[in-house]
XYZ file of C-alpha atoms in Angstrom:
398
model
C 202.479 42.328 189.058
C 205.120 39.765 190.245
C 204.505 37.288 187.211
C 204.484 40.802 184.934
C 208.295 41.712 186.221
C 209.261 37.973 186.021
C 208.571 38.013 182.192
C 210.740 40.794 181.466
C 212.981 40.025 183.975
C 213.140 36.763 181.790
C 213.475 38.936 178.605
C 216.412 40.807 180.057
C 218.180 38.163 181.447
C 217.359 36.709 177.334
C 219.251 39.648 176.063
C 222.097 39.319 177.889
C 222.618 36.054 177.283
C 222.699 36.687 173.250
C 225.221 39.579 173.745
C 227.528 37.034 175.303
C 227.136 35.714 171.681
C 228.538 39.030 170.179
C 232.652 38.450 169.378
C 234.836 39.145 172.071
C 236.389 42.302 170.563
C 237.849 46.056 171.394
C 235.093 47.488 168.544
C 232.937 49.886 169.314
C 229.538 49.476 169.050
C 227.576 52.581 167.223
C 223.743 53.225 168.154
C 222.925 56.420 166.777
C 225.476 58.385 167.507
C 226.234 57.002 170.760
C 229.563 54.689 171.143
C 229.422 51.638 173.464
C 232.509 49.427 174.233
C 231.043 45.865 174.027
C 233.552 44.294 176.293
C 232.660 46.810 179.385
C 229.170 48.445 178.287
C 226.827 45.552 177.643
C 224.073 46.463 179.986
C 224.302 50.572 178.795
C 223.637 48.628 175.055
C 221.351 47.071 176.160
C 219.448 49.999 177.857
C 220.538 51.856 174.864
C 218.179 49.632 172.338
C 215.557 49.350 174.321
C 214.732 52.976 174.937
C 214.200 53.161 171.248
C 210.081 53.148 170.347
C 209.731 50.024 168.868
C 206.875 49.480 166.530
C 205.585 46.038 165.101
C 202.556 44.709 163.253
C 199.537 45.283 165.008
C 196.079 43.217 164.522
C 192.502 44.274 165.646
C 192.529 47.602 165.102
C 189.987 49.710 162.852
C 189.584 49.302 159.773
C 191.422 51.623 157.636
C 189.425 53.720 155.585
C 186.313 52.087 157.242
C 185.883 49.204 155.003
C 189.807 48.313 154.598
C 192.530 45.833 156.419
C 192.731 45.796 160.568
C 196.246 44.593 160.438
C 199.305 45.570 158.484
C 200.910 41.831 158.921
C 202.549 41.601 155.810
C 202.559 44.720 154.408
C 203.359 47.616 156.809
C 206.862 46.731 157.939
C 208.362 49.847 155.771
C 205.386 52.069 157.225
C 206.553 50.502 160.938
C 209.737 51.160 160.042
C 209.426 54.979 159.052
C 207.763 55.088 162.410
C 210.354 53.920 164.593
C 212.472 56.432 163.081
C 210.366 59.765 163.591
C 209.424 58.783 166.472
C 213.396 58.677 167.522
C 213.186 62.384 165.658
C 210.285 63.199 168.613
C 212.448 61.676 171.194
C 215.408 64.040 170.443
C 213.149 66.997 169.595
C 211.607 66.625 173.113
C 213.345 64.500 175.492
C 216.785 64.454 174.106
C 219.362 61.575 172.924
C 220.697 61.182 176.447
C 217.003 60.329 177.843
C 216.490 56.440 179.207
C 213.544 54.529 179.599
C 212.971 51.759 182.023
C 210.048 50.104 182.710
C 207.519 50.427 185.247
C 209.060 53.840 185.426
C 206.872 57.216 185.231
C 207.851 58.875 181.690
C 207.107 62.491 181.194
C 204.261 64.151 179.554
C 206.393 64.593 176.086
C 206.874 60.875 176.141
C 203.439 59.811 176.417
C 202.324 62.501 174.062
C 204.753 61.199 171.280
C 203.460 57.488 171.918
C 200.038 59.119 170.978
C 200.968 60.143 168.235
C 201.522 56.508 166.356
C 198.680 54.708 168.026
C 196.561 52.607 165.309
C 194.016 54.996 164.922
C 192.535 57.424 162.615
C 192.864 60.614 164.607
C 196.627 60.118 165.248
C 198.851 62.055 163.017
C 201.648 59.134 162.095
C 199.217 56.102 162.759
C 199.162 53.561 160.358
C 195.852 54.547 158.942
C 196.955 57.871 158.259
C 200.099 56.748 157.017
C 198.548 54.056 154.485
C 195.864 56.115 153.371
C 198.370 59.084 152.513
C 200.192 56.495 150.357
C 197.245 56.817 148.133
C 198.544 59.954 146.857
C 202.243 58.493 146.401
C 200.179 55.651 144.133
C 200.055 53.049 146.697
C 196.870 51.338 147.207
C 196.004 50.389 150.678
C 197.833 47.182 151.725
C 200.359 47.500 149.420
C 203.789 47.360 150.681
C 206.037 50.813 150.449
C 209.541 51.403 149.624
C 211.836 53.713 151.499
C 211.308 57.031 149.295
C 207.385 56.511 149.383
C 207.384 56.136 153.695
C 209.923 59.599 153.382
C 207.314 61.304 151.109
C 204.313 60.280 153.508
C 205.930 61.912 156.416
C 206.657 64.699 154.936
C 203.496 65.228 154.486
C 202.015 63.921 157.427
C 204.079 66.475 159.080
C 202.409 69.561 157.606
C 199.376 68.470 159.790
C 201.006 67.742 163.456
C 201.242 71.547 164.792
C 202.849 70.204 168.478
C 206.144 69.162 167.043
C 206.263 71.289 164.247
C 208.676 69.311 162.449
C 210.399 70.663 158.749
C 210.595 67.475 157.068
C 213.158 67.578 153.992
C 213.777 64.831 151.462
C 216.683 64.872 148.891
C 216.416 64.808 145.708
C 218.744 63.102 143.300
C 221.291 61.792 145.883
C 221.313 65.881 146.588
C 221.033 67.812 150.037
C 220.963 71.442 149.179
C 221.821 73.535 152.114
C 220.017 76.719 150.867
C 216.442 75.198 150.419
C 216.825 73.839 153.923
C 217.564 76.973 155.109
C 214.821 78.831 153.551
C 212.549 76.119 155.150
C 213.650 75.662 158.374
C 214.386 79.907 159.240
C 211.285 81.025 160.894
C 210.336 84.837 162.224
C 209.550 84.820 165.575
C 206.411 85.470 166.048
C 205.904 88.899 167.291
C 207.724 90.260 163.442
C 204.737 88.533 161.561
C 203.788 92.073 160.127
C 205.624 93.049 156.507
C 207.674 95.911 158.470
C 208.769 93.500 160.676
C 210.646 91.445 158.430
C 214.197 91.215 158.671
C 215.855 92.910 155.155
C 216.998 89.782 152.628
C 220.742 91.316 152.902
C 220.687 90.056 156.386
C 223.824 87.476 156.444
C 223.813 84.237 158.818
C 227.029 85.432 160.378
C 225.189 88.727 161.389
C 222.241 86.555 162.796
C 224.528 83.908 164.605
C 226.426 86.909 166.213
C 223.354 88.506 168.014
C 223.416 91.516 166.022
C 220.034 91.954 164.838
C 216.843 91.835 166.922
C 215.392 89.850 163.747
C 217.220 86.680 164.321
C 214.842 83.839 162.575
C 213.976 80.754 164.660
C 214.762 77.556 163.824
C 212.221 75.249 163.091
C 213.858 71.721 163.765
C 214.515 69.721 161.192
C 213.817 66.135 160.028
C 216.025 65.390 156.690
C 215.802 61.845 155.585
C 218.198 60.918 152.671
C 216.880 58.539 150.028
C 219.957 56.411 148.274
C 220.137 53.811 146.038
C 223.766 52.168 146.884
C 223.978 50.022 144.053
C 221.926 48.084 141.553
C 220.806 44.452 142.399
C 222.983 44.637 145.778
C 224.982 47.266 147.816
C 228.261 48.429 146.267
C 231.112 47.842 148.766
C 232.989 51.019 148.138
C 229.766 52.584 149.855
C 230.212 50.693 153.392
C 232.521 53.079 154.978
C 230.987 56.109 154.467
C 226.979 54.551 155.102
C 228.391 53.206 158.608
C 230.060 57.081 159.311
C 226.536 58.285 159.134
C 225.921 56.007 162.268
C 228.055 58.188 164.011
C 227.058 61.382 163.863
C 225.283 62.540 166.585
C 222.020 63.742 164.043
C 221.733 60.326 163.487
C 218.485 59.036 162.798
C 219.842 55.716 161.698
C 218.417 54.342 158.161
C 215.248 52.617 156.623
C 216.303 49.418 154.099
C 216.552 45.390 154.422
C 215.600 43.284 151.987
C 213.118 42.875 149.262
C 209.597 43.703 151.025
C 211.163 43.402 154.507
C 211.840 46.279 155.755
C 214.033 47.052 158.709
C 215.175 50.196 161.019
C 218.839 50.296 161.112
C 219.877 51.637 164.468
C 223.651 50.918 164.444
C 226.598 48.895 163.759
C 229.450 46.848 164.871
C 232.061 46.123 162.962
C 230.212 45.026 159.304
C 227.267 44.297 160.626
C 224.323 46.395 161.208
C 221.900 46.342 164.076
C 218.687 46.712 163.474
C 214.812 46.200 164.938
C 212.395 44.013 163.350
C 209.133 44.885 162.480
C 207.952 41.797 161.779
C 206.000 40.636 165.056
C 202.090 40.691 165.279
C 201.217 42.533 168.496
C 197.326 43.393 169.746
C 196.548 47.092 169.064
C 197.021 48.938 172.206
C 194.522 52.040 173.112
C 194.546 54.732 175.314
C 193.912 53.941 178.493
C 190.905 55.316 180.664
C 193.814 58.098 182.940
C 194.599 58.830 179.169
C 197.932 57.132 179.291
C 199.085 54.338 176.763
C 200.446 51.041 178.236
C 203.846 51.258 176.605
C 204.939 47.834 177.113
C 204.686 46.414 174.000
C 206.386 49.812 172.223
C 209.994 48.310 173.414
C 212.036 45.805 172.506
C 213.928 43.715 174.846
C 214.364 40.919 172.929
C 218.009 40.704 171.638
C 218.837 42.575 168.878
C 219.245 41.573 165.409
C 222.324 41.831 163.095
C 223.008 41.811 159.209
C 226.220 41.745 157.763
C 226.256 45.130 155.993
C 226.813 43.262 151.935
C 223.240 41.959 152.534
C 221.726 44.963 152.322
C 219.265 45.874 150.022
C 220.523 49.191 147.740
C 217.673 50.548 148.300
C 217.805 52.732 151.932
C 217.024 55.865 153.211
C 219.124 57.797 156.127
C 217.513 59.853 158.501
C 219.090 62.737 160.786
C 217.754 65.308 163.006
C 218.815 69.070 163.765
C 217.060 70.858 166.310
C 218.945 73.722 165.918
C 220.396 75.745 162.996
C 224.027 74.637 164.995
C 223.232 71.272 164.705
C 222.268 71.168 160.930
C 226.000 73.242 160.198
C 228.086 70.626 162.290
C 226.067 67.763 160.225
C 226.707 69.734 157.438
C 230.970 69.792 158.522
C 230.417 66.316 159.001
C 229.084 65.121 155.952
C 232.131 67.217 154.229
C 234.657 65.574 156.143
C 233.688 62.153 156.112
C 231.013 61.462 152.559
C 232.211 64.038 150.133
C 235.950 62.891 150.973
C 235.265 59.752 149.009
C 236.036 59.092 145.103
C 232.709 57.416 144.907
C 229.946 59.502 146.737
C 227.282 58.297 148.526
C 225.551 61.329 148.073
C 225.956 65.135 147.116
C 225.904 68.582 149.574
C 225.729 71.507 147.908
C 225.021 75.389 148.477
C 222.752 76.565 146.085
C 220.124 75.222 144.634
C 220.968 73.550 141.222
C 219.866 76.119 138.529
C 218.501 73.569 135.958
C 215.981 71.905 139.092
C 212.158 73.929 139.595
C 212.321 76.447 142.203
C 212.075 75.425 145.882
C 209.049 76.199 147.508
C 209.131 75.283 151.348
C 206.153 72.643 151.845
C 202.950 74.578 153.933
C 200.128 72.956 155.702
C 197.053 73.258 153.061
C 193.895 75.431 153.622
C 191.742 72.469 154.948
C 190.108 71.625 158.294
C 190.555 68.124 157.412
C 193.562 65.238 158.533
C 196.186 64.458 156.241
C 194.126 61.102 155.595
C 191.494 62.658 154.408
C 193.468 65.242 152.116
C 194.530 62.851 149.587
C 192.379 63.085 147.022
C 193.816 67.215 146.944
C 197.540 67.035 146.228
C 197.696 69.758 143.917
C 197.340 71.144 147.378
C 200.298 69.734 148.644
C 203.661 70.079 147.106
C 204.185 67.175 144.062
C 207.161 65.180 144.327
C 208.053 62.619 141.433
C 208.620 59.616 143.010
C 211.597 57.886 141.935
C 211.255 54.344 141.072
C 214.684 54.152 141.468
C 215.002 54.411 145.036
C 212.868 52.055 146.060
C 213.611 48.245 147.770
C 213.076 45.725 144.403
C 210.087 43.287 144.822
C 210.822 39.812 144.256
């Protein structure tokens, strides 16, 4: 046990030692939605980063599919990536943005539960063999690497399966967030009106609802809403960086999925013009359940020091995530996003009321009418909503 605490002791002291590298400076550091002050909150940084779930490579797990890889070195980083960002989705839906881990310390139920969820094995709802073999139905083979908008597509997906967090995953289209379909996807009766007569009439207004004055006040289902962009053409347009490192602030943050050509990185925050980020790109030993039925968590954070890129190195190609647990939540994002995006002559991306007339009508995503995983459903996706994937939006292959 000693020579266990000496090595992360060792990592720790590691971690400092590289923030004494960051620039002496008065900046704030962002980390989704959180500020630090570098110059007096190094060690709440610190413990900032490495509550986040941190997921790598993996080796010597089962083979996906049976007969396929048992390691994602050198393809999965994007998969990793999308990952490490629901997971921080889970986290929030659960535990909350304010919750801390520290090691050797007992974590509650929701957090082992969530770790469950992306262990390397077929019967867990966001593992990697789920994951790639969804991609099938996105047209990736297994082993191939994904961009951002194919990982956003897959968890949608995914999500209709994975009944404990009952998640409403929503994915823009064309640089477009429309605040009606999310809405209509993410308002759910309660369950005791789940008879016709029940239903509240459609003339019932939000403002009536928010106020308490109906007994037919929908729930809230919360909401995952990832944002797939392409910020320029071969490289990131700099009239872009102002509003992309806003989004860091916002306290839906989810950070953002990008990097470089087929390495992939999960953009947690930023100081000054360069991002933070974790790196995906380390080949651990798959970890199991244990025999009490908890997962040695270890491995799932990072305490190494974190990485930076200087913003202009960016691949275009990104996708930002943000999560509203309640219907309060999604209308300050939505405040948020007026004030600080759609202020600029150049918009990252579009928020609008209504659904665009000229697009097919929106029809919120349901789980299909099969007893099997979402692995095993992809040979059915006229079962599951069809989304065109759009070329466009995802990280160029060199």
């Amino acid at each position: 046990m000693e020579s266990v605490l000496s090595k992360y002791e060792n990592q720790i002291t590691i971690f400092t030692e590289y923030l004494e590298e960051y620039p002496n400076t008065d900046e704030l550091v962002w980390i989704l939605g959180k500020q630090h002050l570098l110059k007096t909150e190094k060690s709440k940084l610190l413990s900032d980063i490495s509550a986040r779930l941190w997921f790598t490579y993996r080796r010597k797990f089962s083979p996906i599919g049976g007969t396929g890889p048992s390691s994602d070195a050198g393809w999965g980083c994007m998969l990793r990536c999308g990952q490490m960002m629901l997971a921080q989705a889970l986290i929030c839906r659960h535990l909350g943005r304010d919750w801390s881990w520290e090691k050797q310390k007992e974590q509650p139920k929701e957090y082992q539960r969530i770790l469950q969820c992306f262990l390397d094995r077929k019967d867990c709802c966001y593992s990697i063999h789920q994951m790639a073999q969804m991609g099938v139905g996105e047209g990736k083979s297994i082993g191939e690497w994904f961009g951002p908008n194919t990982v956003a597509q897959v968890l949608k997906k995914l999500a209709l399966f994975d009944e404990w967090n009952s998640l409403a995953v929503y994915v823009s289209m064309d640089n477009t967030v429309v605040i009606e379909d999310i809405k209509k996807m993410c308002r759910v009766l309660p369950l005791s009106a789940d008879t016709p007569g029940d239903r509240p009439p459609d003339s019932l207004t939000a403002s009536n609802q928010s106020k308490g004055t109906s007994a037919y006040c929908p729930a809230w289902k919360p909401l995952l809403l990832i944002v797939p962009l392409r910020l320029g053409i071969n490289q990131i347009n700099p009239v872009y960086v102002d509003a992309f490192k806003e989004c860091f602030k916002m306290p839906q943050s989810l950070g953002a999925l990008g990097g470089k050509p087929n390495n992939a990185y999960y953009f947690i925050g930023f100081l000054g013009d360069e991002l933070i980020f974790l790196d995906p790109h380390t080949t651990q030993t798959f970890v199991d359940t244990e025999e009490n039925g908890t997962v040695n968590d270890q491995t799932f954070h990072c305490l190494q020091s974190p990485q930076r890129m200087n913003i202009l190195n960016l691949d275009p190609s990104v996708a930002l995530g943000f999560f509203c647990k309640e219907e309060k939540d999604f209308d300050n994002w939505c405040s948020l996003v007026q004030k600080e995006i759609l202020k600029e002559n150049l918009r990252m991306f579009e928020l609008v009321q209504k659904h665009p007339s000229h697009w097919p009508p929106f029809i919120p995503p349901a789980k299909p009418e099969v007893t099997t995983t979402g692995a095993e459903f992809i040979d059915s996706n006229e079962q599951l909503e069809e989304l065109d994937l759009e070329e466009d939006f995802e990280i160029l292959s060199v």
